[in-house]
mmCIF file of C-alpha atoms and ligand atoms in Angstrom:
data_model
loop_
_atom_site.group_PDB
_atom_site.id
_atom_site.type_symbol
_atom_site.label_atom_id
_atom_site.label_comp_id
_atom_site.label_asym_id
_atom_site.label_seq_id
_atom_site.Cartn_x
_atom_site.Cartn_y
_atom_site.Cartn_z
ATOM 1 C CA MET A 1 0.102 0.010 -0.315
ATOM 2 C CA ASP A 2 1.213 3.530 -0.344
ATOM 3 C CA LYS A 3 2.283 6.118 2.366
ATOM 4 C CA LYS A 4 -0.894 8.253 1.339
ATOM 5 C CA LYS A 5 -3.058 5.486 0.988
ATOM 6 C CA ALA A 6 -2.073 3.954 4.700
ATOM 7 C CA ILE A 7 -2.982 7.919 5.988
ATOM 8 C CA ALA A 8 -5.905 7.151 4.276
ATOM 9 C CA THR A 9 -6.860 4.016 5.774
ATOM 10 C CA ARG A 10 -5.257 5.013 9.095
ATOM 11 C CA TYR A 11 -7.503 8.586 9.517
ATOM 12 C CA ASP A 12 -10.619 6.629 8.276
ATOM 13 C CA SER A 13 -10.560 3.475 10.719
ATOM 14 C CA SER A 14 -10.113 6.059 13.688
ATOM 15 C CA ALA A 15 -12.728 8.751 12.454
ATOM 16 C CA GLU A 16 -15.631 7.563 14.372
ATOM 17 C CA ILE A 17 -13.980 8.035 17.997
ATOM 18 C CA TYR A 18 -11.921 10.884 16.687
ATOM 19 C CA ASP A 19 -13.657 13.968 17.979
ATOM 20 C CA ASN A 20 -14.249 11.427 21.161
ATOM 21 C CA ARG A 21 -9.799 11.069 21.867
ATOM 22 C CA TYR A 22 -8.239 14.939 20.770
ATOM 23 C CA ILE A 23 -11.567 17.556 20.272
ATOM 24 C CA GLU A 24 -10.349 19.042 23.657
ATOM 25 C CA ILE A 25 -6.454 19.111 22.221
ATOM 26 C CA GLN A 26 -7.392 20.199 19.778
ATOM 27 C CA ALA A 27 -9.345 23.189 21.197
ATOM 28 C CA HIS A 28 -5.972 24.652 22.603
ATOM 29 C CA LYS A 29 -4.291 24.533 18.945
ATOM 30 C CA TYR A 30 -8.027 26.534 18.106
ATOM 31 C CA GLN A 31 -7.371 28.793 20.273
ATOM 32 C CA GLU A 32 -3.659 29.673 19.626
ATOM 33 C CA ILE A 33 -4.673 30.621 15.943
ATOM 34 C CA LEU A 34 -7.562 32.017 17.364
ATOM 35 C CA SER A 35 -5.432 34.813 19.233
ATOM 36 C CA ARG A 36 -3.474 36.002 16.220
ATOM 37 C CA VAL A 37 -5.874 35.927 13.168
ATOM 38 C CA ASP A 38 -8.255 38.146 11.757
ATOM 39 C CA PHE A 39 -10.813 35.530 10.596
ATOM 40 C CA SER A 40 -13.859 38.690 10.010
ATOM 41 C CA GLU A 41 -11.744 40.615 7.337
ATOM 42 C CA SER A 42 -11.170 37.483 4.469
ATOM 43 C CA SER A 43 -13.738 35.925 2.411
ATOM 44 C CA GLY A 44 -12.424 32.626 1.713
ATOM 45 C CA ILE A 45 -11.161 29.809 3.875
ATOM 46 C CA ILE A 46 -10.233 26.903 3.846
ATOM 47 C CA ASP A 47 -8.993 24.107 6.204
ATOM 48 C CA ILE A 48 -6.415 21.066 4.882
ATOM 49 C CA GLY A 49 -6.568 17.974 6.429
ATOM 50 C CA CYS A 50 -9.312 19.237 8.092
ATOM 51 C CA GLY A 51 -11.186 16.228 9.904
ATOM 52 C CA THR A 52 -14.577 16.732 11.267
ATOM 53 C CA GLY A 53 -14.323 19.660 10.340
ATOM 54 C CA THR A 54 -14.720 21.130 13.834
ATOM 55 C CA PHE A 55 -12.455 23.916 13.719
ATOM 56 C CA LEU A 56 -14.242 25.371 11.001
ATOM 57 C CA GLY A 57 -17.734 25.076 12.440
ATOM 58 C CA LEU A 58 -16.049 27.016 15.158
ATOM 59 C CA ILE A 59 -15.322 29.570 12.825
ATOM 60 C CA LYS A 60 -18.880 29.495 11.656
ATOM 61 C CA GLN A 61 -19.700 30.151 15.270
ATOM 62 C CA LEU A 62 -17.516 33.341 15.387
ATOM 63 C CA VAL A 63 -17.368 34.746 12.947
ATOM 64 C CA ASN A 64 -20.084 36.336 10.456
ATOM 65 C CA GLU A 65 -19.933 34.110 7.396
ATOM 66 C CA ASN A 66 -21.723 36.979 5.333
ATOM 67 C CA GLY A 67 -20.054 36.146 2.121
ATOM 68 C CA LYS A 68 -17.561 33.640 3.172
ATOM 69 C CA GLN A 69 -16.800 30.360 1.181
ATOM 70 C CA LEU A 70 -15.650 27.810 4.076
ATOM 71 C CA LEU A 71 -14.123 25.124 2.615
ATOM 72 C CA GLY A 72 -12.959 22.096 4.381
ATOM 73 C CA VAL A 73 -11.061 19.638 2.775
ATOM 74 C CA ASP A 74 -9.020 16.336 3.319
ATOM 75 C CA LEU A 75 -7.486 12.710 2.021
ATOM 76 C CA SER A 76 -9.385 11.168 4.473
ATOM 77 C CA HIS A 77 -13.635 10.051 3.226
ATOM 78 C CA GLU A 78 -15.266 8.570 6.359
ATOM 79 C CA MET A 79 -13.419 11.889 7.955
ATOM 80 C CA ILE A 80 -15.221 14.050 5.556
ATOM 81 C CA LYS A 81 -18.182 12.633 6.045
ATOM 82 C CA ILE A 82 -18.122 12.822 9.410
ATOM 83 C CA ALA A 83 -17.872 16.922 8.948
ATOM 84 C CA HIS A 84 -21.481 16.818 6.333
ATOM 85 C CA GLU A 85 -23.084 14.979 9.352
ATOM 86 C CA LYS A 86 -21.945 17.490 12.613
ATOM 87 C CA PHE A 87 -21.900 21.099 9.298
ATOM 88 C CA PRO A 88 -24.328 20.304 6.951
ATOM 89 C CA ASP A 89 -24.396 24.081 5.834
ATOM 90 C CA ILE A 90 -19.744 24.412 5.807
ATOM 91 C CA ASP A 91 -18.192 22.436 2.091
ATOM 92 C CA PHE A 92 -15.680 19.753 2.436
ATOM 93 C CA ILE A 93 -14.185 17.837 0.244
ATOM 94 C CA VAL A 94 -12.029 14.682 0.126
ATOM 95 C CA ALA A 95 -8.802 15.929 -1.591
ATOM 96 C CA ASP A 96 -4.917 15.462 -0.877
ATOM 97 C CA SER A 97 -3.332 18.596 -0.215
ATOM 98 C CA ASP A 98 -0.415 17.872 -2.798
ATOM 99 C CA ASN A 99 -3.132 18.302 -5.631
ATOM 100 C CA LEU A 100 -6.023 20.761 -4.639
ATOM 101 C CA PRO A 101 -9.382 21.209 -7.071
ATOM 102 C CA ILE A 102 -8.800 24.649 -6.806
ATOM 103 C CA LYS A 103 -8.232 27.512 -9.114
ATOM 104 C CA ASP A 104 -5.501 30.123 -8.181
ATOM 105 C CA GLY A 105 -5.083 32.846 -5.887
ATOM 106 C CA TYR A 106 -8.371 31.915 -4.455
ATOM 107 C CA PHE A 107 -8.269 32.045 -0.496
ATOM 108 C CA GLU A 108 -7.428 34.986 2.354
ATOM 109 C CA ARG A 109 -7.328 32.466 5.135
ATOM 110 C CA ILE A 110 -5.367 29.036 4.800
ATOM 111 C CA LEU A 111 -5.092 26.914 7.634
ATOM 112 C CA SER A 112 -3.237 23.582 7.719
ATOM 113 C CA VAL A 113 -3.124 21.990 11.590
ATOM 114 C CA THR A 114 -2.180 18.018 13.126
ATOM 115 C CA HIS A 115 -1.534 17.804 9.024
ATOM 116 C CA LEU A 116 1.405 18.977 8.015
ATOM 117 C CA GLN A 117 3.540 16.863 9.626
ATOM 118 C CA ASN A 118 1.699 13.831 7.904
ATOM 119 C CA LEU A 119 3.309 14.575 5.000
ATOM 120 C CA SER A 120 6.533 12.585 3.003
ATOM 121 C CA GLU A 121 6.880 15.099 0.826
ATOM 122 C CA PRO A 122 5.627 18.978 3.013
ATOM 123 C CA ASP A 123 7.485 21.281 0.184
ATOM 124 C CA MET A 124 4.292 19.876 -1.905
ATOM 125 C CA THR A 125 1.632 20.609 0.204
ATOM 126 C CA LEU A 126 3.309 24.073 1.152
ATOM 127 C CA ASN A 127 3.381 25.358 -2.685
ATOM 128 C CA GLU A 128 -0.206 24.252 -3.018
ATOM 129 C CA ILE A 129 -1.469 26.535 -0.461
ATOM 130 C CA LYS A 130 1.104 29.139 -2.263
ATOM 131 C CA ARG A 131 -0.418 29.000 -5.382
ATOM 132 C CA ILE A 132 -4.358 28.428 -3.810
ATOM 133 C CA SER A 133 -3.702 31.898 -1.678
ATOM 134 C CA THR A 134 -4.143 35.337 -2.328
ATOM 135 C CA LYS A 135 -1.145 37.757 -2.130
ATOM 136 C CA ASP A 136 -1.756 38.736 1.090
ATOM 137 C CA ALA A 137 -3.080 35.888 2.124
ATOM 138 C CA ILE A 138 -2.927 34.481 5.960
ATOM 139 C CA VAL A 139 -1.308 30.625 6.896
ATOM 140 C CA ALA A 140 -2.172 29.034 9.849
ATOM 141 C CA ILE A 141 0.333 26.114 10.187
ATOM 142 C CA SER A 142 0.148 23.779 13.777
ATOM 143 C CA ILE A 143 2.279 20.654 14.275
ATOM 144 C CA LEU A 144 3.005 17.895 16.441
ATOM 145 C CA ARG A 145 6.619 19.303 17.742
ATOM 146 C CA LYS A 146 7.724 15.868 18.845
ATOM 147 C CA THR A 147 7.988 15.383 14.468
ATOM 148 C CA TRP A 148 9.336 18.335 13.739
ATOM 149 C CA THR A 149 11.789 20.916 15.471
ATOM 150 C CA GLN A 150 10.717 24.570 15.175
ATOM 151 C CA GLU A 151 14.020 25.490 13.445
ATOM 152 C CA GLU A 152 13.074 21.804 10.861
ATOM 153 C CA LEU A 153 9.399 23.494 10.339
ATOM 154 C CA GLN A 154 11.717 27.108 9.913
ATOM 155 C CA LYS A 155 13.067 25.741 7.624
ATOM 156 C CA ILE A 156 10.479 23.628 6.110
ATOM 157 C CA LEU A 157 8.822 27.584 5.524
ATOM 158 C CA LYS A 158 11.380 29.488 4.236
ATOM 159 C CA LYS A 159 12.317 27.077 1.592
ATOM 160 C CA SER A 160 8.764 27.379 0.739
ATOM 161 C CA ASP A 161 8.797 31.213 0.562
ATOM 162 C CA LEU A 162 7.035 31.850 3.075
ATOM 163 C CA GLU A 163 7.859 34.462 5.467
ATOM 164 C CA ILE A 164 6.955 33.756 9.672
ATOM 165 C CA LYS A 165 5.279 36.485 10.524
ATOM 166 C CA ASP A 166 4.745 34.748 14.306
ATOM 167 C CA GLU A 167 5.454 31.564 15.707
ATOM 168 C CA TRP A 168 4.807 29.356 19.065
ATOM 169 C CA ILE A 169 5.428 26.541 21.334
ATOM 170 C CA ALA A 170 3.256 25.577 23.649
ATOM 171 C CA ASP A 171 1.883 23.924 26.480
ATOM 172 C CA VAL A 172 -0.205 21.231 24.654
ATOM 173 C CA GLU A 173 1.893 19.433 22.128
ATOM 174 C CA ASP A 174 2.515 21.561 19.039
ATOM 175 C CA ILE A 175 4.676 24.588 17.814
ATOM 176 C CA GLY A 176 2.925 26.607 15.665
ATOM 177 C CA VAL A 177 3.435 29.972 12.721
ATOM 178 C CA ILE A 178 1.326 32.259 11.192
ATOM 179 C CA CYS A 179 2.523 33.330 8.115
ATOM 180 C CA CYS A 180 2.744 34.547 4.768
ATOM 181 C CA ARG A 181 3.675 34.547 1.344
ATOM 182 C CA SER A 182 7.757 36.405 0.856
HETATM 183 C C1 SAM B 201 -3.924 14.672 12.975
HETATM 184 S S1 SAM B 201 -5.647 15.198 11.817
HETATM 185 C C2 SAM B 201 -6.189 16.725 11.620
HETATM 186 C C3 SAM B 201 -7.474 16.893 12.028
HETATM 187 C C4 SAM B 201 -7.736 18.238 12.345
HETATM 188 N N1 SAM B 201 -6.812 19.417 11.297
HETATM 189 C C5 SAM B 201 -8.093 18.501 13.073
HETATM 190 O O1 SAM B 201 -7.428 20.050 13.847
HETATM 191 O O2 SAM B 201 -8.410 18.164 14.501
HETATM 192 C C6 SAM B 201 -4.449 14.403 10.529
HETATM 193 C C7 SAM B 201 -5.651 14.423 8.985
HETATM 194 O O3 SAM B 201 -5.516 15.478 7.718
HETATM 195 C C8 SAM B 201 -5.758 14.663 7.489
HETATM 196 N N2 SAM B 201 -4.436 14.163 5.988
HETATM 197 C C9 SAM B 201 -2.788 13.586 6.465
HETATM 198 N N3 SAM B 201 -2.485 13.794 4.995
HETATM 199 C C10 SAM B 201 -3.243 14.314 3.994
HETATM 200 C C11 SAM B 201 -3.150 14.732 2.889
HETATM 201 N N4 SAM B 201 -2.189 14.002 1.622
HETATM 202 N N5 SAM B 201 -4.258 15.627 2.090
HETATM 203 C C12 SAM B 201 -5.103 16.025 2.950
HETATM 204 N N6 SAM B 201 -5.482 15.861 4.375
HETATM 205 C C13 SAM B 201 -4.545 14.397 4.940
HETATM 206 C C14 SAM B 201 -6.169 13.031 7.873
HETATM 207 O O4 SAM B 201 -6.834 12.090 6.888
HETATM 208 C C15 SAM B 201 -6.033 13.192 9.390
HETATM 209 O O5 SAM B 201 -7.940 13.762 8.797
#
């Protein structure tokens, strides 16, 4: 089985229990991002590797979503199925973040929470993030610090021409960055 298929299968089989097991710890990561990024001033928000859609559901509750497009993307059919059930008013699609079915320069806010460190070639997804983002887009990324150090993350982002504007190491398990296109 290739690596991506194995990842999709792994998340398919944990989709049912995902929220029970991880929602609390993921909520800390969402708060780190919400305290740094203004979502009210954007017309399009995409969550890449959105899992069961919880972060977009929260953003929808918090900001006036008039005219905003909210889109969640994930490789796992089962994760997306649950996201649809939880948030029928938000768009969710199954897609690979290395090859997003989205036109150039479209989204103003781009999220990737506990997703990038799953990828064997993160540069491919980061190139897609840059391609689909508007010139002044804000990209928020949180990864597991047991997978990459802050320096490794900085290096990967620099290689992809994403400029770090803010970063944090959380008490829980993640490190995060807010970046823009350089
Ligand atoms: C740890 S979960 C995080 C889910 C969500 N961001 C959250 O905050 O709960 C990682 C997610 O990334 C997805 N994923 C892994 N590789 C992917 C890829 N190449 N493209 C899109 N999604 C991917 C998995 O299916 C899984 O739902």
